[in-house]
Short mmCIF file of C-alpha atoms in Angstrom, two decimals:
data_model
loop_
_atom_site.label_atom_id
_atom_site.label_comp_id
_atom_site.label_asym_id
_atom_site.label_seq_id
_atom_site.Cartn_x
_atom_site.Cartn_y
_atom_site.Cartn_z
CA UNK A 1 27.58 6.58 16.35
CA UNK A 2 30.84 4.69 16.81
CA UNK A 3 29.44 2.56 19.65
CA UNK A 4 26.26 1.94 17.67
CA UNK A 5 28.27 0.68 14.70
CA UNK A 6 30.35 -1.54 16.95
CA UNK A 7 27.18 -3.10 18.36
CA UNK A 8 25.87 -3.63 14.83
CA UNK A 9 29.18 -5.12 13.74
CA UNK A 10 29.16 -7.64 16.58
CA UNK A 11 25.52 -8.49 15.93
CA UNK A 12 25.93 -8.85 12.19
CA UNK A 13 29.33 -10.44 11.83
CA UNK A 14 28.70 -12.94 14.62
CA UNK A 15 25.39 -14.05 13.15
CA UNK A 16 26.61 -13.94 9.54
CA UNK A 17 29.40 -16.35 10.36
CA UNK A 18 26.90 -18.77 11.89
CA UNK A 19 24.63 -18.58 8.84
CA UNK A 20 21.62 -17.48 10.93
CA UNK A 21 21.46 -13.86 9.84
CA UNK A 22 17.92 -12.84 8.83
CA UNK A 23 16.85 -11.66 12.28
CA UNK A 24 20.15 -9.84 12.80
CA UNK A 25 19.77 -8.12 9.44
CA UNK A 26 16.21 -6.98 10.20
CA UNK A 27 17.07 -5.60 13.66
CA UNK A 28 20.15 -3.87 12.23
CA UNK A 29 18.13 -2.26 9.44
CA UNK A 30 15.57 -0.91 11.91
CA UNK A 31 18.17 0.32 14.40
CA UNK A 32 20.40 2.07 11.86
CA UNK A 33 17.39 3.70 10.18
CA UNK A 34 16.40 5.25 13.51
CA UNK A 35 19.99 6.35 14.13
CA UNK A 36 20.13 8.05 10.73
CA UNK A 37 16.78 9.81 11.13
CA UNK A 38 17.64 11.09 14.60
CA UNK A 39 15.06 8.97 16.43
CA UNK A 40 18.00 7.55 18.41
CA UNK A 41 20.41 10.42 19.25
CA UNK A 42 24.17 9.86 19.50
CA UNK A 43 25.76 11.17 22.72
CA UNK A 44 29.36 11.35 23.85
CA UNK A 45 30.23 8.43 26.13
CA UNK A 46 33.55 9.64 27.49
CA UNK A 47 35.56 7.85 24.83
CA UNK A 48 37.47 9.48 22.03
CA UNK A 49 37.02 7.40 18.85
CA UNK A 50 37.76 9.56 15.82
CA UNK A 51 35.54 9.29 12.72
CA UNK A 52 38.09 6.96 11.10
CA UNK A 53 36.96 4.27 13.56
CA UNK A 54 33.39 4.64 12.25
CA UNK A 55 34.66 4.33 8.69
CA UNK A 56 36.68 1.20 9.44
CA UNK A 57 33.71 -0.54 11.11
CA UNK A 58 31.47 0.53 8.23
CA UNK A 59 33.88 -1.08 5.75
CA UNK A 60 33.86 -4.33 7.70
CA UNK A 61 30.05 -4.42 7.81
CA UNK A 62 29.81 -3.53 4.12
CA UNK A 63 32.13 -6.38 3.10
CA UNK A 64 30.06 -8.90 5.03
CA UNK A 65 26.79 -7.60 3.63
CA UNK A 66 28.09 -7.73 0.05
CA UNK A 67 29.37 -11.25 0.58
CA UNK A 68 25.91 -12.39 1.69
CA UNK A 69 24.14 -10.36 -1.02
CA UNK A 70 26.07 -12.12 -3.79
CA UNK A 71 25.51 -15.67 -2.48
CA UNK A 72 23.16 -17.77 -4.59
CA UNK A 73 21.18 -19.12 -1.64
CA UNK A 74 20.47 -15.72 -0.03
CA UNK A 75 16.72 -15.35 0.49
CA UNK A 76 14.60 -12.50 -0.89
CA UNK A 77 13.91 -11.32 2.65
CA UNK A 78 17.63 -11.16 3.41
CA UNK A 79 18.27 -9.19 0.22
CA UNK A 80 15.57 -6.67 1.14
CA UNK A 81 17.01 -6.27 4.64
CA UNK A 82 20.55 -5.73 3.34
CA UNK A 83 19.29 -3.05 0.96
CA UNK A 84 17.82 -1.19 3.94
CA UNK A 85 21.16 -1.25 5.80
CA UNK A 86 23.47 0.00 3.04
CA UNK A 87 22.24 3.64 2.93
CA UNK A 88 22.74 3.92 6.71
CA UNK A 89 26.48 3.13 6.69
CA UNK A 90 28.99 6.01 6.69
CA UNK A 91 31.54 6.34 3.93
CA UNK A 92 34.95 4.67 4.25
CA UNK A 93 36.83 6.52 1.53
CA UNK A 94 40.55 6.97 2.15
CA UNK A 95 40.06 10.51 3.48
CA UNK A 96 37.75 9.18 6.21
CA UNK A 97 39.91 6.19 7.21
CA UNK A 98 42.98 8.40 7.63
CA UNK A 99 44.36 8.51 11.17
CA UNK A 100 43.12 12.10 11.66
CA UNK A 101 40.11 12.64 9.36
CA UNK A 102 37.90 15.72 9.00
CA UNK A 103 40.55 18.11 10.36
CA UNK A 104 39.24 21.14 8.47
CA UNK A 105 36.71 21.85 11.25
CA UNK A 106 39.58 22.34 13.70
CA UNK A 107 41.16 24.98 11.47
CA UNK A 108 37.83 26.76 11.02
CA UNK A 109 37.20 26.78 14.77
CA UNK A 110 40.43 28.76 15.17
CA UNK A 111 39.82 31.12 12.26
CA UNK A 112 41.39 34.48 12.96
CA UNK A 113 38.75 36.96 11.82
CA UNK A 114 35.59 35.54 13.43
CA UNK A 115 34.16 36.48 16.86
CA UNK A 116 35.35 34.56 19.91
CA UNK A 117 31.85 33.36 20.82
CA UNK A 118 31.41 31.88 17.31
CA UNK A 119 34.73 30.05 17.66
CA UNK A 120 33.57 28.54 20.94
CA UNK A 121 30.21 27.53 19.51
CA UNK A 122 31.84 25.77 16.54
CA UNK A 123 34.32 24.07 18.85
CA UNK A 124 31.78 22.81 21.40
CA UNK A 125 28.78 22.03 19.19
CA UNK A 126 30.54 20.58 16.15
CA UNK A 127 34.30 20.01 16.46
CA UNK A 128 34.43 18.19 19.82
CA UNK A 129 31.32 16.12 19.12
CA UNK A 130 32.52 15.19 15.63
CA UNK A 131 35.91 13.99 16.84
CA UNK A 132 34.56 12.05 19.82
CA UNK A 133 31.33 10.47 18.64
CA UNK A 134 30.33 11.48 15.12
CA UNK A 135 26.69 11.01 14.19
CA UNK A 136 23.93 12.28 11.87
CA UNK A 137 23.19 15.15 14.24
CA UNK A 138 26.60 16.66 13.44
CA UNK A 139 25.43 17.30 9.88
CA UNK A 140 22.27 18.94 11.26
CA UNK A 141 24.37 21.19 13.54
CA UNK A 142 26.65 22.07 10.63
CA UNK A 143 23.70 22.96 8.40
CA UNK A 144 22.30 25.21 11.13
CA UNK A 145 25.68 26.93 11.54
CA UNK A 146 26.05 27.34 7.77
CA UNK A 147 22.62 28.99 7.60
CA UNK A 148 23.67 31.37 10.37
CA UNK A 149 26.97 32.49 8.82
CA UNK A 150 25.44 32.96 5.34
CA UNK A 151 22.36 34.87 6.51
CA UNK A 152 24.14 38.22 6.10
CA UNK A 153 26.55 37.95 3.16
CA UNK A 154 28.96 40.67 4.37
CA UNK A 155 29.15 39.58 8.03
CA UNK A 156 31.93 36.99 7.64
CA UNK A 157 34.85 36.73 5.24
CA UNK A 158 34.36 34.92 1.96
CA UNK A 159 37.26 32.58 2.70
CA UNK A 160 35.77 31.51 6.06
CA UNK A 161 32.33 30.87 4.55
CA UNK A 162 33.85 28.89 1.69
CA UNK A 163 35.81 26.66 4.10
CA UNK A 164 32.67 26.03 6.15
CA UNK A 165 30.77 25.07 2.99
CA UNK A 166 33.50 22.54 2.25
CA UNK A 167 33.11 21.12 5.78
CA UNK A 168 29.37 20.76 5.19
CA UNK A 169 30.04 18.95 1.91
CA UNK A 170 32.57 16.63 3.60
CA UNK A 171 30.07 15.69 6.29
CA UNK A 172 27.40 14.99 3.65
CA UNK A 173 29.94 12.82 1.88
CA UNK A 174 30.86 11.01 5.10
CA UNK A 175 27.19 10.39 5.89
CA UNK A 176 26.51 9.37 2.25
CA UNK A 177 23.67 11.89 2.05
CA UNK A 178 24.41 13.52 -1.29
CA UNK A 179 21.52 13.72 -3.74
CA UNK A 180 21.26 11.23 -6.59
CA UNK A 181 22.95 13.48 -9.14
CA UNK A 182 25.89 14.11 -6.79
CA UNK A 183 26.22 10.39 -6.08
CA UNK A 184 26.22 9.51 -9.78
CA UNK A 185 28.75 12.22 -10.59
CA UNK A 186 31.05 10.75 -7.93
CA UNK A 187 31.31 7.39 -9.75
CA UNK A 188 31.63 8.79 -13.29
CA UNK A 189 35.40 8.29 -13.29
CA UNK A 190 34.97 4.52 -12.83
CA UNK A 191 32.70 4.07 -15.89
CA UNK A 192 33.70 2.76 -19.29
CA UNK A 193 32.44 4.46 -22.47
CA UNK A 194 29.20 2.44 -22.68
CA UNK A 195 28.35 3.01 -19.04
CA UNK A 196 29.24 6.68 -19.31
CA UNK A 197 26.84 7.05 -22.22
CA UNK A 198 23.99 5.58 -20.15
CA UNK A 199 24.85 7.88 -17.22
CA UNK A 200 25.00 10.98 -19.41
CA UNK A 201 21.65 10.22 -21.04
CA UNK A 202 19.90 9.72 -17.70
CA UNK A 203 21.35 12.89 -16.19
CA UNK A 204 20.26 14.88 -19.26
CA UNK A 205 16.68 13.61 -19.01
CA UNK A 206 16.63 14.13 -15.25
CA UNK A 207 17.80 17.72 -15.62
CA UNK A 208 15.15 18.41 -18.25
CA UNK A 209 12.52 16.90 -15.99
CA UNK A 210 13.68 18.96 -13.00
CA UNK A 211 13.46 22.13 -15.07
CA UNK A 212 10.07 21.15 -16.48
CA UNK A 213 8.55 21.22 -12.99
CA UNK A 214 8.79 25.01 -12.99
CA UNK A 215 7.40 25.54 -16.49
CA UNK A 216 3.91 25.41 -18.03
CA UNK A 217 4.69 22.92 -20.78
CA UNK A 218 1.93 20.67 -22.08
CA UNK A 219 1.02 17.69 -19.93
CA UNK A 220 1.59 15.19 -22.74
CA UNK A 221 5.18 16.44 -23.03
CA UNK A 222 5.58 15.86 -19.30
CA UNK A 223 4.30 12.28 -19.64
CA UNK A 224 6.67 11.58 -22.53
CA UNK A 225 9.63 13.00 -20.60
CA UNK A 226 8.74 11.00 -17.49
CA UNK A 227 8.74 7.80 -19.54
CA UNK A 228 12.04 8.59 -21.27
CA UNK A 229 13.65 9.44 -17.93
CA UNK A 230 12.41 6.16 -16.43
CA UNK A 231 13.67 4.18 -19.42
CA UNK A 232 17.11 5.81 -19.28
CA UNK A 233 17.20 5.14 -15.52
CA UNK A 234 16.42 1.50 -16.19
CA UNK A 235 19.30 1.22 -18.67
CA UNK A 236 21.73 2.90 -16.26
CA UNK A 237 20.70 0.76 -13.31
CA UNK A 238 21.14 -2.40 -15.39
CA UNK A 239 24.74 -1.31 -16.09
CA UNK A 240 25.44 -0.70 -12.39
CA UNK A 241 23.79 -3.95 -11.25
CA UNK A 242 25.87 -5.83 -13.82
CA UNK A 243 29.01 -4.29 -12.37
CA UNK A 244 28.00 -5.39 -8.86
CA UNK A 245 27.24 -9.02 -9.74
CA UNK A 246 30.64 -10.46 -8.79
CA UNK A 247 31.43 -10.84 -5.09
CA UNK A 248 34.36 -9.09 -3.41
CA UNK A 249 37.67 -10.94 -3.40
CA UNK A 250 39.60 -11.17 -0.14
CA UNK A 251 42.54 -9.25 -1.62
CA UNK A 252 40.52 -6.39 -3.14
CA UNK A 253 42.11 -2.96 -2.37
CA UNK A 254 40.39 -0.63 0.09
CA UNK A 255 39.89 1.97 -2.67
CA UNK A 256 37.97 -0.56 -4.77
CA UNK A 257 35.72 -1.43 -1.81
CA UNK A 258 35.03 2.28 -1.25
CA UNK A 259 34.10 2.69 -4.92
CA UNK A 260 31.84 -0.35 -4.72
CA UNK A 261 30.01 1.27 -1.81
CA UNK A 262 29.36 4.30 -4.02
CA UNK A 263 28.09 2.07 -6.82
CA UNK A 264 25.77 0.23 -4.43
CA UNK A 265 24.31 3.45 -3.06
CA UNK A 266 23.81 4.81 -6.59
CA UNK A 267 22.03 1.60 -7.53
CA UNK A 268 19.73 1.87 -4.49
CA UNK A 269 19.22 5.59 -5.14
CA UNK A 270 18.15 4.86 -8.71
CA UNK A 271 15.61 2.36 -7.41
CA UNK A 272 14.15 4.97 -5.06
CA UNK A 273 13.99 7.56 -7.85
CA UNK A 274 12.34 5.10 -10.24
CA UNK A 275 9.34 4.72 -7.93
CA UNK A 276 9.10 8.49 -7.62
CA UNK A 277 8.98 8.72 -11.42
CA UNK A 278 6.37 5.99 -11.56
CA UNK A 279 4.18 7.80 -9.04
CA UNK A 280 4.41 11.04 -11.04
CA UNK A 281 3.62 9.18 -14.28
CA UNK A 282 0.56 7.61 -12.69
CA UNK A 283 -0.69 11.00 -11.46
CA UNK A 284 -0.17 12.55 -14.90
CA UNK A 285 -1.99 9.65 -16.54
CA UNK A 286 -4.99 10.17 -14.27
CA UNK A 287 -5.12 13.86 -15.20
CA UNK A 288 -5.42 13.09 -18.93
CA UNK A 289 -8.29 10.66 -18.44
CA UNK A 290 -6.79 7.56 -16.84
CA UNK A 291 -8.54 4.24 -17.37
CA UNK A 292 -11.53 5.77 -19.14
CA UNK A 293 -9.38 7.43 -21.79
CA UNK A 294 -7.41 4.23 -22.37
CA UNK A 295 -10.66 2.30 -22.76
CA UNK A 296 -11.99 4.76 -25.33
CA UNK A 297 -8.73 4.59 -27.26
CA UNK A 298 -8.82 0.79 -27.28
CA UNK A 299 -12.43 0.76 -28.49
CA UNK A 300 -11.40 2.96 -31.41
CA UNK A 301 -8.51 0.52 -31.99
CA UNK A 302 -5.91 3.12 -31.05
CA UNK A 303 -3.89 0.83 -28.77
CA UNK A 304 -0.67 2.74 -29.46
CA UNK A 305 -1.82 5.14 -26.72
CA UNK A 306 -1.27 2.27 -24.28
CA UNK A 307 2.44 2.06 -25.12
CA UNK A 308 3.41 4.73 -22.61
CA UNK A 309 1.62 3.16 -19.61
CA UNK A 310 2.81 -0.34 -20.60
CA UNK A 311 6.36 0.98 -20.98
CA UNK A 312 6.16 2.56 -17.55
CA UNK A 313 4.88 -0.68 -16.05
CA UNK A 314 7.73 -2.55 -17.76
CA UNK A 315 10.23 -0.26 -16.04
CA UNK A 316 8.52 -0.73 -12.65
CA UNK A 317 8.54 -4.52 -12.96
CA UNK A 318 12.15 -4.45 -14.12
CA UNK A 319 13.15 -2.39 -11.08
CA UNK A 320 11.73 -5.04 -8.75
CA UNK A 321 13.76 -7.69 -10.56
CA UNK A 322 16.96 -5.65 -10.35
CA UNK A 323 16.39 -5.39 -6.59
CA UNK A 324 16.42 -9.19 -6.33
CA UNK A 325 12.66 -9.71 -6.14
CA UNK A 326 11.82 -12.83 -8.21
CA UNK A 327 13.99 -11.75 -11.18
CA UNK A 328 12.95 -14.67 -13.42
CA UNK A 329 9.26 -13.82 -12.97
CA UNK A 330 9.99 -10.13 -13.59
CA UNK A 331 11.80 -11.00 -16.82
CA UNK A 332 8.92 -13.19 -17.99
CA UNK A 333 6.36 -10.47 -17.30
CA UNK A 334 8.55 -7.90 -19.02
CA UNK A 335 8.73 -10.07 -22.14
CA UNK A 336 4.94 -10.43 -22.16
CA UNK A 337 4.47 -6.67 -21.88
CA UNK A 338 6.86 -6.06 -24.77
CA UNK A 339 5.00 -8.67 -26.86
CA UNK A 340 1.69 -6.92 -26.20
CA UNK A 341 3.17 -3.63 -27.38
CA UNK A 342 4.78 -5.09 -30.48
CA UNK A 343 1.91 -7.29 -31.71
CA UNK A 344 -0.91 -4.87 -31.00
CA UNK A 345 -4.15 -5.86 -32.73
CA UNK A 346 -2.50 -7.97 -35.42
CA UNK A 347 -3.34 -11.39 -33.93
CA UNK A 348 -6.70 -13.17 -34.27
CA UNK A 349 -7.95 -16.46 -32.89
CA UNK A 350 -11.02 -18.10 -34.40
CA UNK A 351 -13.95 -15.71 -34.29
CA UNK A 352 -12.23 -13.34 -31.86
CA UNK A 353 -11.02 -10.14 -33.49
CA UNK A 354 -7.62 -8.59 -32.83
CA UNK A 355 -8.88 -6.22 -30.14
CA UNK A 356 -10.39 -9.02 -28.03
CA UNK A 357 -7.29 -11.22 -28.34
CA UNK A 358 -5.03 -8.29 -27.45
CA UNK A 359 -7.16 -7.32 -24.45
CA UNK A 360 -7.42 -10.89 -23.11
CA UNK A 361 -3.68 -11.49 -23.35
CA UNK A 362 -2.93 -8.11 -21.80
CA UNK A 363 -5.35 -8.81 -18.94
CA UNK A 364 -3.56 -12.09 -18.18
CA UNK A 365 -0.22 -10.27 -18.11
CA UNK A 366 -1.57 -7.49 -15.91
CA UNK A 367 -3.07 -10.01 -13.47
CA UNK A 368 0.32 -11.69 -13.29
CA UNK A 369 2.02 -8.32 -12.78
CA UNK A 370 -0.26 -7.32 -9.95
CA UNK A 371 0.21 -10.64 -8.15
CA UNK A 372 3.95 -10.07 -8.27
CA UNK A 373 3.80 -6.48 -7.02
CA UNK A 374 1.33 -7.29 -4.25
CA UNK A 375 3.59 -10.10 -3.04
CA UNK A 376 6.42 -7.56 -2.86
CA UNK A 377 4.27 -5.01 -1.01
CA UNK A 378 3.23 -7.68 1.49
CA UNK A 379 6.76 -8.97 2.09
CA UNK A 380 7.99 -5.99 4.14
CA UNK A 381 4.96 -5.85 6.48
CA UNK A 382 5.48 -9.55 7.15
CA UNK A 383 9.15 -9.05 7.98
CA UNK A 384 9.30 -5.91 10.08
CA UNK A 385 6.23 -4.99 12.22
CA UNK A 386 6.77 -7.26 15.23
CA UNK A 387 10.48 -6.47 15.42
CA UNK A 388 9.87 -2.75 14.87
CA UNK A 389 7.43 -2.70 17.78
CA UNK A 390 9.72 -4.76 20.01
CA UNK A 391 12.80 -2.63 19.35
CA UNK A 392 10.81 0.61 19.45
CA UNK A 393 9.47 -0.11 22.93
CA UNK A 394 12.90 -1.13 24.20
CA UNK A 395 14.54 2.07 22.89
CA UNK A 396 11.71 4.49 23.71
CA UNK A 397 10.99 5.40 20.08
CA UNK A 398 7.86 7.59 19.63
CA UNK A 399 4.79 5.50 18.88
CA UNK A 400 4.11 7.37 15.65
CA UNK A 401 7.57 6.50 14.30
CA UNK A 402 7.06 2.86 15.20
CA UNK A 403 3.63 2.77 13.57
CA UNK A 404 4.70 4.44 10.32
CA UNK A 405 7.99 2.57 9.83
CA UNK A 406 6.61 0.07 7.37
CA UNK A 407 4.31 2.47 5.56
CA UNK A 408 7.32 4.44 4.34
CA UNK A 409 8.88 1.31 2.85
CA UNK A 410 6.01 -0.05 0.75
CA UNK A 411 6.31 0.45 -3.02
CA UNK A 412 2.67 0.80 -4.06
CA UNK A 413 3.15 2.63 -7.37
CA UNK A 414 3.57 -0.44 -9.60
CA UNK A 415 0.52 -2.13 -8.08
CA UNK A 416 -1.58 1.03 -8.57
CA UNK A 417 -0.56 1.25 -12.23
CA UNK A 418 -1.55 -2.40 -12.67
CA UNK A 419 -4.93 -1.66 -11.12
CA UNK A 420 -5.54 1.30 -13.46
CA UNK A 421 -4.59 -0.71 -16.54
CA UNK A 422 -6.68 -3.67 -15.43
CA UNK A 423 -9.72 -1.44 -14.98
CA UNK A 424 -9.24 -0.12 -18.51
CA UNK A 425 -8.74 -3.51 -20.13
CA UNK A 426 -11.71 -5.05 -18.31
CA UNK A 427 -13.92 -2.22 -19.52
CA UNK A 428 -12.60 -2.81 -23.03
CA UNK A 429 -13.67 -6.47 -22.76
CA UNK A 430 -17.09 -5.48 -21.43
CA UNK A 431 -16.53 -7.01 -18.01
CA UNK A 432 -16.89 -5.35 -14.62
CA UNK A 433 -13.93 -3.32 -13.45
CA UNK A 434 -14.02 -4.92 -10.01
CA UNK A 435 -11.83 -7.41 -8.19
CA UNK A 436 -13.30 -10.44 -6.44
CA UNK A 437 -12.23 -10.16 -2.81
CA UNK A 438 -14.07 -13.22 -1.44
CA UNK A 439 -15.26 -15.69 -4.09
CA UNK A 440 -18.16 -17.95 -3.23
CA UNK A 441 -21.72 -19.04 -4.00
CA UNK A 442 -25.06 -17.82 -2.62
CA UNK A 443 -28.37 -19.71 -2.49
CA UNK A 444 -31.89 -18.36 -2.00
CA UNK A 445 -34.31 -15.90 -3.54
CA UNK A 446 -33.24 -12.41 -4.58
CA UNK A 447 -36.00 -9.83 -4.18
CA UNK A 448 -35.62 -6.41 -5.80
CA UNK A 449 -37.64 -3.60 -4.15
CA UNK A 450 -37.95 0.12 -4.87
CA UNK A 451 -35.66 2.45 -2.97
CA UNK A 452 -37.20 3.60 0.30
CA UNK A 453 -39.52 0.63 0.70
CA UNK A 454 -39.96 -0.26 4.37
CA UNK A 455 -42.08 -3.37 4.01
CA UNK A 456 -41.02 -6.68 2.48
#
């Protein structure tokens, strides 16, 4: 992976200095994603760069990316590309930039009370590869070895197994592949009291939601918990984004840069998790009646039942804004959604009753929301496909991986929730729950005939 990072560094830094960086960012995002997913394997090339070289290059790339990310004239497409690169960079904490990092594997490979063949396997499949050309496949090899030595609890000493578990954790940390909870726990020490309160609340809701998956609690309780978890996530991510607003100074200590990398990955991880929550909320909403149930509630003037779906949509729109996608528009839509929730059926205009006014205003807001989310969903396919295909052919990537690259990136949940709410509000207004795909006019005579008629 060291050579791959060096290539990326030359490509990125050279183009970033010239100001022509969008294409370099897109190619780098694609290439590093395939490195991290094992589509492009890392082989030894005869050199001997220790993992600290990877960490140092990663730090250099990270600094440049953050500098561009915080510039006022950075385009939305460039922001999206940078966000795809960050999770693919290895960690550059002090323990990984040390002159001889990840030395524990050497001690384990010479452990006294394990068989000689196991020592050789650890040395040749993990230790040598890790110290010469570390890559994502080293974590895979370590996981396979850990599964082997823990299969029979009494086969190897407890001390040996514990040391190997630590090695596995260190490699996860180096590859920045810890789960969201682990990542958030790792930055807790850098939070002030207000931020710590937001973190604690989110982790509490997330834990309750994780435990709820295995229970048979009522579905409405699940929907309520999903919404509360999403709202607490939103509050926490706002805190982290606020802390990342200022650009890096030239004299910032290495430890501060390493902590900023953790913050950035937590922020991106929260975004990913928010769309997972939104998808689950949408599925749960469909189970309890979806658009039809919302319509019936509105007709009986029980619009408070819409607060949950509107609150979920607010979170989804807010997440797009926090990711740099048209933040002013996201804020405006968010304010409109909050106004719809707060005013309810209290407003009237002329002969229109409160329900009609509420539904018309909500429909306008939902139309605006869906335009925004569809623009976001269309942005990635416009940026990546041609370059994905070009790079995939050049590197011999399997056709299926090339074809599905963009599909994995599209955030469709917010748009789907907009569609469901629009269907419900249109039905409430007595209009058709359909979208006009191709508007136009038709001229002629319409003849209606019975089904099955063969003659006109």
